[in-house]
Amino acid sequence: MKKVLFSAVILMAVANASFARENKTTQEDTYTYYVVGVSGSDYLLSTSPSPLCDQGTAVPCEIVTTEEHSDLQISISEANNPGLTTIVSKRPAF
């Protein structure tokens, strides 16, 4: 009887631990892009740092977003929306 009770307790503990692992929140993937230009109402992006970051223009340089932009473009309004995008660095405005 003790073995059955002990086995039941172990089984409950293992099941509880596995459910606890499943309920953990997962961190969203983030994507880092570098602004290399402007086209209309969009920023043109690159996945590698731009040498233009040292030039004096008031546009973002490095941005991080939770959405992948495979077309390497992001609207200026989306880039400036803190709920969607984080601007890591800006080019200095001279």
XYZ file of C-alpha atoms in Angstrom:
94
model
C 0.000 0.000 0.000
C 2.847 2.377 0.827
C 4.430 1.696 -2.563
C 1.172 2.504 -4.370
C 0.724 5.737 -2.399
C 4.357 6.719 -2.960
C 4.036 5.994 -6.697
C 0.870 8.105 -6.900
C 2.592 11.032 -5.173
C 5.584 10.789 -7.527
C 3.280 10.606 -10.555
C 1.375 13.705 -9.403
C 4.617 15.616 -8.824
C 5.947 14.750 -12.284
C 2.650 15.691 -13.953
C 2.528 18.973 -12.041
C 6.097 19.823 -13.042
C 5.404 19.130 -16.709
C 2.302 21.351 -16.697
C 4.240 24.133 -14.981
C 6.847 24.037 -17.745
C 4.188 24.305 -20.457
C 2.602 27.420 -18.940
C 5.746 29.545 -18.977
C 5.528 32.586 -21.213
C 7.862 32.588 -24.142
C 9.863 35.625 -25.147
C 9.058 36.970 -28.580
C 11.703 36.806 -31.256
C 13.242 40.140 -32.111
C 14.804 41.323 -35.344
C 17.503 43.988 -35.629
C 17.656 46.207 -38.693
C 19.641 49.259 -39.730
C 18.047 52.162 -41.600
C 19.947 52.835 -44.829
C 17.575 55.240 -46.543
C 14.102 56.656 -47.005
C 11.684 55.900 -49.837
C 8.412 57.819 -49.659
C 6.819 56.960 -46.311
C 9.093 53.955 -45.648
C 12.536 53.430 -44.198
C 14.772 51.139 -46.247
C 16.435 48.554 -44.023
C 19.559 46.426 -43.978
C 20.585 43.565 -41.722
C 24.123 44.915 -41.434
C 25.212 48.215 -39.876
C 25.237 51.220 -42.154
C 28.204 53.583 -42.514
C 25.585 56.345 -42.755
C 25.061 56.159 -38.996
C 27.901 58.659 -38.575
C 26.251 61.239 -40.807
C 24.052 63.990 -39.445
C 20.488 63.106 -40.327
C 17.625 62.846 -37.869
C 16.480 59.319 -38.728
C 16.848 56.102 -36.751
C 20.007 54.104 -37.258
C 19.440 50.790 -35.465
C 15.939 49.494 -34.732
C 14.628 46.323 -33.105
C 11.189 44.959 -33.925
C 9.183 41.865 -33.062
C 8.050 41.495 -36.675
C 10.273 40.223 -39.445
C 10.553 42.581 -42.417
C 11.799 40.309 -45.193
C 11.138 43.044 -47.762
C 13.636 45.228 -45.843
C 11.176 48.111 -45.510
C 9.237 49.505 -42.562
C 6.796 52.388 -42.575
C 8.047 55.475 -40.786
C 4.943 55.476 -38.571
C 5.541 51.838 -37.557
C 9.204 52.552 -36.819
C 8.183 55.438 -34.554
C 5.527 53.388 -32.714
C 7.064 52.237 -29.400
C 4.544 49.386 -29.169
C 5.902 47.830 -32.361
C 9.499 48.979 -32.678
C 12.345 50.039 -30.415
C 14.737 52.629 -31.806
C 18.094 51.598 -30.357
C 20.106 54.477 -31.782
C 19.596 57.538 -33.932
C 21.992 59.312 -36.208
C 23.088 62.592 -34.694
C 21.453 65.657 -36.227
C 24.069 68.331 -36.907
